[in-house]
């Protein structure tokens, strides 16, 4: 089996996931990890798909790409996923919305050894006073203390909290 | 003593209800020794429940006393017919399970519990447990009722914001 990662983005409309997954199922594809969400007025799908070497995913998905006007990006022959890296830290960030929050926070964290595994952000609050919220899970490659020290240098207008993830193994 | 085979989901045996132990005899004690050896043979499991090795008796072992990050605990506990009588508070935490390899997920558990159990000598205990140990106990007791942490998953995108302490 070959593994590919496909990205599909288009104006949000009802039935995208059903249409995409039905076509893949009918072509004997196997779905693995996926992340799908609404981004503004768009809907975005990122999906790892297992398929026969002879399967041409672009042809398989043509009906939905054309019919629903989606953009398709295909990364072929992505090696099967290794055992997933376990996150050991969760970081929550929020503040009055302004430019540079993500860049400043992630730069500090990266320099202190954070490997980001999952990150999502949202804009909330009112139109006049928007707030920016970010949630990160990652692996602290230089330990949690290094991250704690790094965030001390963060601008005062950003609230950041760092929680160790103690995974229960039972 | 021997290391027993650990059942992995989707084994239907993990979804079965376990029965109350009526009698602590040599056979049960031998099983408990095997269960402990099985727990220790894995990758650092803090607990194990009898149904995970296909024995549907209400027996679990919990020991969080050797965590890298120390937490409040009651040491090594062999619990026969354990029963939680009080639940208090809630906390989100990440859990994994010997019976669900290579996956971890967020689960909400009571922060503090009161429970009764009998140990392997027949002595009855009532303890109050909280935090990580309480989580481990709740995880193991679920196995006795045919529940896996998969039955209690909440989205990774759901977060209980840490309570901020204002001074």
mmCIF file with all atom_site columns, C-alpha atoms in Angstrom, chain B residues 3-126:
data_model
loop_
_atom_site.group_PDB
_atom_site.id
_atom_site.type_symbol
_atom_site.label_atom_id
_atom_site.label_alt_id
_atom_site.label_comp_id
_atom_site.label_asym_id
_atom_site.label_entity_id
_atom_site.label_seq_id
_atom_site.pdbx_PDB_ins_code
_atom_site.Cartn_x
_atom_site.Cartn_y
_atom_site.Cartn_z
_atom_site.occupancy
_atom_site.B_iso_or_equiv
_atom_site.pdbx_formal_charge
_atom_site.auth_seq_id
_atom_site.auth_comp_id
_atom_site.auth_asym_id
_atom_site.auth_atom_id
_atom_site.pdbx_PDB_model_num
ATOM 1   C CA . UNK B 1 3   ? 3.176   -12.847 32.325 1.00 0.00 ? 3   UNK B CA 1
ATOM 2   C CA . UNK B 1 4   ? -0.347  -13.073 30.950 1.00 0.00 ? 4   UNK B CA 1
ATOM 3   C CA . UNK B 1 5   ? -1.506  -12.004 27.506 1.00 0.00 ? 5   UNK B CA 1
ATOM 4   C CA . UNK B 1 6   ? -3.056  -8.543  27.494 1.00 0.00 ? 6   UNK B CA 1
ATOM 5   C CA . UNK B 1 7   ? -6.238  -8.186  25.475 1.00 0.00 ? 7   UNK B CA 1
ATOM 6   C CA . UNK B 1 8   ? -6.361  -5.295  23.048 1.00 0.00 ? 8   UNK B CA 1
ATOM 7   C CA . UNK B 1 9   ? -9.444  -3.580  21.757 1.00 0.00 ? 9   UNK B CA 1
ATOM 8   C CA . UNK B 1 10  ? -11.444 -4.556  19.618 1.00 0.00 ? 10  UNK B CA 1
ATOM 9   C CA . UNK B 1 11  ? -11.581 -7.710  21.747 1.00 0.00 ? 11  UNK B CA 1
ATOM 10  C CA . UNK B 1 12  ? -15.191 -8.040  22.901 1.00 0.00 ? 12  UNK B CA 1
ATOM 11  C CA . UNK B 1 13  ? -13.902 -9.464  26.187 1.00 0.00 ? 13  UNK B CA 1
ATOM 12  C CA . UNK B 1 14  ? -12.913 -5.940  27.265 1.00 0.00 ? 14  UNK B CA 1
ATOM 13  C CA . UNK B 1 15  ? -16.540 -4.820  27.040 1.00 0.00 ? 15  UNK B CA 1
ATOM 14  C CA . UNK B 1 16  ? -17.863 -7.446  29.469 1.00 0.00 ? 16  UNK B CA 1
ATOM 15  C CA . UNK B 1 17  ? -18.925 -6.815  33.042 1.00 0.00 ? 17  UNK B CA 1
ATOM 16  C CA . UNK B 1 18  ? -16.685 -8.386  35.700 1.00 0.00 ? 18  UNK B CA 1
ATOM 17  C CA . UNK B 1 19  ? -18.096 -10.349 38.605 1.00 0.00 ? 19  UNK B CA 1
ATOM 18  C CA . UNK B 1 20  ? -17.763 -9.746  42.323 1.00 0.00 ? 20  UNK B CA 1
ATOM 19  C CA . UNK B 1 21  ? -15.056 -11.843 43.969 1.00 0.00 ? 21  UNK B CA 1
ATOM 20  C CA . UNK B 1 22  ? -16.764 -14.168 46.449 1.00 0.00 ? 22  UNK B CA 1
ATOM 21  C CA . UNK B 1 23  ? -13.724 -15.777 47.975 1.00 0.00 ? 23  UNK B CA 1
ATOM 22  C CA . UNK B 1 24  ? -10.046 -14.934 48.254 1.00 0.00 ? 24  UNK B CA 1
ATOM 23  C CA . UNK B 1 25  ? -8.323  -18.281 47.828 1.00 0.00 ? 25  UNK B CA 1
ATOM 24  C CA . UNK B 1 26  ? -4.901  -19.500 46.769 1.00 0.00 ? 26  UNK B CA 1
ATOM 25  C CA . UNK B 1 27  ? -6.014  -19.584 43.160 1.00 0.00 ? 27  UNK B CA 1
ATOM 26  C CA . UNK B 1 28  ? -6.994  -15.901 43.261 1.00 0.00 ? 28  UNK B CA 1
ATOM 27  C CA . UNK B 1 29  ? -3.744  -14.978 45.009 1.00 0.00 ? 29  UNK B CA 1
ATOM 28  C CA . UNK B 1 30  ? -1.744  -16.776 42.333 1.00 0.00 ? 30  UNK B CA 1
ATOM 29  C CA . UNK B 1 31  ? -3.694  -14.893 39.689 1.00 0.00 ? 31  UNK B CA 1
ATOM 30  C CA . UNK B 1 32  ? -2.996  -11.565 41.419 1.00 0.00 ? 32  UNK B CA 1
ATOM 31  C CA . UNK B 1 33  ? 0.739   -12.345 41.376 1.00 0.00 ? 33  UNK B CA 1
ATOM 32  C CA . UNK B 1 34  ? 0.539   -13.029 37.642 1.00 0.00 ? 34  UNK B CA 1
ATOM 33  C CA . UNK B 1 35  ? -1.490  -9.871  37.092 1.00 0.00 ? 35  UNK B CA 1
ATOM 34  C CA . UNK B 1 36  ? 1.168   -7.822  38.881 1.00 0.00 ? 36  UNK B CA 1
ATOM 35  C CA . UNK B 1 37  ? 3.944   -9.439  36.896 1.00 0.00 ? 37  UNK B CA 1
ATOM 36  C CA . UNK B 1 38  ? 2.022   -8.639  33.729 1.00 0.00 ? 38  UNK B CA 1
ATOM 37  C CA . UNK B 1 39  ? 1.632   -4.992  34.788 1.00 0.00 ? 39  UNK B CA 1
ATOM 38  C CA . UNK B 1 40  ? 5.343   -4.686  35.476 1.00 0.00 ? 40  UNK B CA 1
ATOM 39  C CA . UNK B 1 41  ? 6.331   -6.348  32.198 1.00 0.00 ? 41  UNK B CA 1
ATOM 40  C CA . UNK B 1 42  ? 4.706   -3.559  30.166 1.00 0.00 ? 42  UNK B CA 1
ATOM 41  C CA . UNK B 1 43  ? 5.967   -0.056  29.534 1.00 0.00 ? 43  UNK B CA 1
ATOM 42  C CA . UNK B 1 44  ? 5.552   1.486   32.979 1.00 0.00 ? 44  UNK B CA 1
ATOM 43  C CA . UNK B 1 45  ? 1.845   0.936   33.536 1.00 0.00 ? 45  UNK B CA 1
ATOM 44  C CA . UNK B 1 46  ? 0.558   2.408   36.811 1.00 0.00 ? 46  UNK B CA 1
ATOM 45  C CA . UNK B 1 47  ? -2.406  0.077   36.867 1.00 0.00 ? 47  UNK B CA 1
ATOM 46  C CA . UNK B 1 48  ? -3.986  -3.034  35.471 1.00 0.00 ? 48  UNK B CA 1
ATOM 47  C CA . UNK B 1 49  ? -7.421  -4.640  35.752 1.00 0.00 ? 49  UNK B CA 1
ATOM 48  C CA . UNK B 1 50  ? -8.231  -8.358  35.655 1.00 0.00 ? 50  UNK B CA 1
ATOM 49  C CA . UNK B 1 51  ? -10.454 -8.183  32.549 1.00 0.00 ? 51  UNK B CA 1
ATOM 50  C CA . UNK B 1 52  ? -7.471  -6.867  30.581 1.00 0.00 ? 52  UNK B CA 1
ATOM 51  C CA . UNK B 1 53  ? -6.061  -10.395 30.833 1.00 0.00 ? 53  UNK B CA 1
ATOM 52  C CA . UNK B 1 54  ? -9.452  -11.978 30.190 1.00 0.00 ? 54  UNK B CA 1
ATOM 53  C CA . UNK B 1 55  ? -10.337 -12.721 33.811 1.00 0.00 ? 55  UNK B CA 1
ATOM 54  C CA . UNK B 1 56  ? -13.704 -11.187 34.584 1.00 0.00 ? 56  UNK B CA 1
ATOM 55  C CA . UNK B 1 57  ? -13.315 -10.751 38.331 1.00 0.00 ? 57  UNK B CA 1
ATOM 56  C CA . UNK B 1 58  ? -13.416 -7.424  40.141 1.00 0.00 ? 58  UNK B CA 1
ATOM 57  C CA . UNK B 1 59  ? -9.690  -7.123  40.832 1.00 0.00 ? 59  UNK B CA 1
ATOM 58  C CA . UNK B 1 60  ? -7.370  -4.217  39.955 1.00 0.00 ? 60  UNK B CA 1
ATOM 59  C CA . UNK B 1 61  ? -3.862  -3.146  40.882 1.00 0.00 ? 61  UNK B CA 1
ATOM 60  C CA . UNK B 1 62  ? -2.867  0.521   41.102 1.00 0.00 ? 62  UNK B CA 1
ATOM 61  C CA . UNK B 1 63  ? 0.502   1.971   42.042 1.00 0.00 ? 63  UNK B CA 1
ATOM 62  C CA . UNK B 1 64  ? 1.460   5.543   41.180 1.00 0.00 ? 64  UNK B CA 1
ATOM 63  C CA . UNK B 1 65  ? 4.218   5.758   43.795 1.00 0.00 ? 65  UNK B CA 1
ATOM 64  C CA . UNK B 1 66  ? 7.030   5.503   41.263 1.00 0.00 ? 66  UNK B CA 1
ATOM 65  C CA . UNK B 1 67  ? 6.101   8.370   38.972 1.00 0.00 ? 67  UNK B CA 1
ATOM 66  C CA . UNK B 1 68  ? 8.863   10.544  37.581 1.00 0.00 ? 68  UNK B CA 1
ATOM 67  C CA . UNK B 1 69  ? 6.874   13.485  38.886 1.00 0.00 ? 69  UNK B CA 1
ATOM 68  C CA . UNK B 1 70  ? 5.821   12.468  42.409 1.00 0.00 ? 70  UNK B CA 1
ATOM 69  C CA . UNK B 1 71  ? 2.144   12.749  43.305 1.00 0.00 ? 71  UNK B CA 1
ATOM 70  C CA . UNK B 1 72  ? 0.020   12.077  46.363 1.00 0.00 ? 72  UNK B CA 1
ATOM 71  C CA . UNK B 1 73  ? -0.523  8.336   46.656 1.00 0.00 ? 73  UNK B CA 1
ATOM 72  C CA . UNK B 1 74  ? -1.405  5.341   48.804 1.00 0.00 ? 74  UNK B CA 1
ATOM 73  C CA . UNK B 1 75  ? 1.440   3.180   47.534 1.00 0.00 ? 75  UNK B CA 1
ATOM 74  C CA . UNK B 1 76  ? 0.863   -0.185  45.947 1.00 0.00 ? 76  UNK B CA 1
ATOM 75  C CA . UNK B 1 77  ? -2.767  -1.242  46.150 1.00 0.00 ? 77  UNK B CA 1
ATOM 76  C CA . UNK B 1 78  ? -4.362  -4.534  45.284 1.00 0.00 ? 78  UNK B CA 1
ATOM 77  C CA . UNK B 1 79  ? -8.076  -3.855  45.198 1.00 0.00 ? 79  UNK B CA 1
ATOM 78  C CA . UNK B 1 80  ? -10.690 -6.560  45.327 1.00 0.00 ? 80  UNK B CA 1
ATOM 79  C CA . UNK B 1 81  ? -14.329 -5.550  44.764 1.00 0.00 ? 81  UNK B CA 1
ATOM 80  C CA . UNK B 1 82  ? -13.491 -1.834  44.767 1.00 0.00 ? 82  UNK B CA 1
ATOM 81  C CA . UNK B 1 83  ? -16.370 0.603   44.854 1.00 0.00 ? 83  UNK B CA 1
ATOM 82  C CA . UNK B 1 84  ? -16.325 4.370   44.529 1.00 0.00 ? 84  UNK B CA 1
ATOM 83  C CA . UNK B 1 85  ? -18.787 5.986   46.925 1.00 0.00 ? 85  UNK B CA 1
ATOM 84  C CA . UNK B 1 86  ? -18.056 9.684   46.406 1.00 0.00 ? 86  UNK B CA 1
ATOM 85  C CA . UNK B 1 87  ? -16.950 11.803  43.483 1.00 0.00 ? 87  UNK B CA 1
ATOM 86  C CA . UNK B 1 88  ? -15.874 15.412  43.674 1.00 0.00 ? 88  UNK B CA 1
ATOM 87  C CA . UNK B 1 89  ? -14.645 17.979  41.163 1.00 0.00 ? 89  UNK B CA 1
ATOM 88  C CA . UNK B 1 90  ? -13.440 17.284  37.659 1.00 0.00 ? 90  UNK B CA 1
ATOM 89  C CA . UNK B 1 91  ? -10.166 17.391  35.830 1.00 0.00 ? 91  UNK B CA 1
ATOM 90  C CA . UNK B 1 92  ? -9.058  16.750  32.294 1.00 0.00 ? 92  UNK B CA 1
ATOM 91  C CA . UNK B 1 93  ? -6.078  14.514  31.739 1.00 0.00 ? 93  UNK B CA 1
ATOM 92  C CA . UNK B 1 94  ? -4.377  12.480  29.065 1.00 0.00 ? 94  UNK B CA 1
ATOM 93  C CA . UNK B 1 95  ? -4.735  8.718   29.256 1.00 0.00 ? 95  UNK B CA 1
ATOM 94  C CA . UNK B 1 96  ? -3.352  5.708   27.505 1.00 0.00 ? 96  UNK B CA 1
ATOM 95  C CA . UNK B 1 97  ? -4.087  2.034   28.081 1.00 0.00 ? 97  UNK B CA 1
ATOM 96  C CA . UNK B 1 98  ? -2.275  -1.279  27.650 1.00 0.00 ? 98  UNK B CA 1
ATOM 97  C CA . UNK B 1 99  ? -5.396  -2.492  25.850 1.00 0.00 ? 99  UNK B CA 1
ATOM 98  C CA . UNK B 1 100 ? -5.390  0.431   23.386 1.00 0.00 ? 100 UNK B CA 1
ATOM 99  C CA . UNK B 1 101 ? -1.809  0.569   22.102 1.00 0.00 ? 101 UNK B CA 1
ATOM 100 C CA . UNK B 1 102 ? -0.357  3.633   20.412 1.00 0.00 ? 102 UNK B CA 1
ATOM 101 C CA . UNK B 1 103 ? -3.160  6.052   21.192 1.00 0.00 ? 103 UNK B CA 1
ATOM 102 C CA . UNK B 1 104 ? -3.742  8.534   23.976 1.00 0.00 ? 104 UNK B CA 1
ATOM 103 C CA . UNK B 1 105 ? -6.688  10.821  24.532 1.00 0.00 ? 105 UNK B CA 1
ATOM 104 C CA . UNK B 1 106 ? -8.217  13.367  26.861 1.00 0.00 ? 106 UNK B CA 1
ATOM 105 C CA . UNK B 1 107 ? -10.621 12.155  29.503 1.00 0.00 ? 107 UNK B CA 1
ATOM 106 C CA . UNK B 1 108 ? -12.475 14.039  32.238 1.00 0.00 ? 108 UNK B CA 1
ATOM 107 C CA . UNK B 1 109 ? -12.389 12.316  35.631 1.00 0.00 ? 109 UNK B CA 1
ATOM 108 C CA . UNK B 1 110 ? -13.426 13.205  39.141 1.00 0.00 ? 110 UNK B CA 1
ATOM 109 C CA . UNK B 1 111 ? -10.656 15.094  40.901 1.00 0.00 ? 111 UNK B CA 1
ATOM 110 C CA . UNK B 1 112 ? -11.242 13.392  44.217 1.00 0.00 ? 112 UNK B CA 1
ATOM 111 C CA . UNK B 1 113 ? -12.901 10.097  45.076 1.00 0.00 ? 113 UNK B CA 1
ATOM 112 C CA . UNK B 1 114 ? -13.707 8.055   48.151 1.00 0.00 ? 114 UNK B CA 1
ATOM 113 C CA . UNK B 1 115 ? -13.601 4.323   47.668 1.00 0.00 ? 115 UNK B CA 1
ATOM 114 C CA . UNK B 1 116 ? -13.913 1.026   49.506 1.00 0.00 ? 116 UNK B CA 1
ATOM 115 C CA . UNK B 1 117 ? -12.044 -2.112  48.642 1.00 0.00 ? 117 UNK B CA 1
ATOM 116 C CA . UNK B 1 118 ? -10.684 -5.272  50.162 1.00 0.00 ? 118 UNK B CA 1
ATOM 117 C CA . UNK B 1 119 ? -7.017  -6.142  49.887 1.00 0.00 ? 119 UNK B CA 1
ATOM 118 C CA . UNK B 1 120 ? -5.558  -9.585  49.202 1.00 0.00 ? 120 UNK B CA 1
ATOM 119 C CA . UNK B 1 121 ? -5.426  -10.392 52.937 1.00 0.00 ? 121 UNK B CA 1
ATOM 120 C CA . UNK B 1 122 ? -9.158  -9.767  53.258 1.00 0.00 ? 122 UNK B CA 1
ATOM 121 C CA . UNK B 1 123 ? -8.720  -6.470  55.087 1.00 0.00 ? 123 UNK B CA 1
ATOM 122 C CA . UNK B 1 124 ? -11.233 -3.755  54.187 1.00 0.00 ? 124 UNK B CA 1
ATOM 123 C CA . UNK B 1 125 ? -10.111 -0.214  53.378 1.00 0.00 ? 125 UNK B CA 1
ATOM 124 C CA . UNK B 1 126 ? -11.762 3.116   52.815 1.00 0.00 ? 126 UNK B CA 1
#
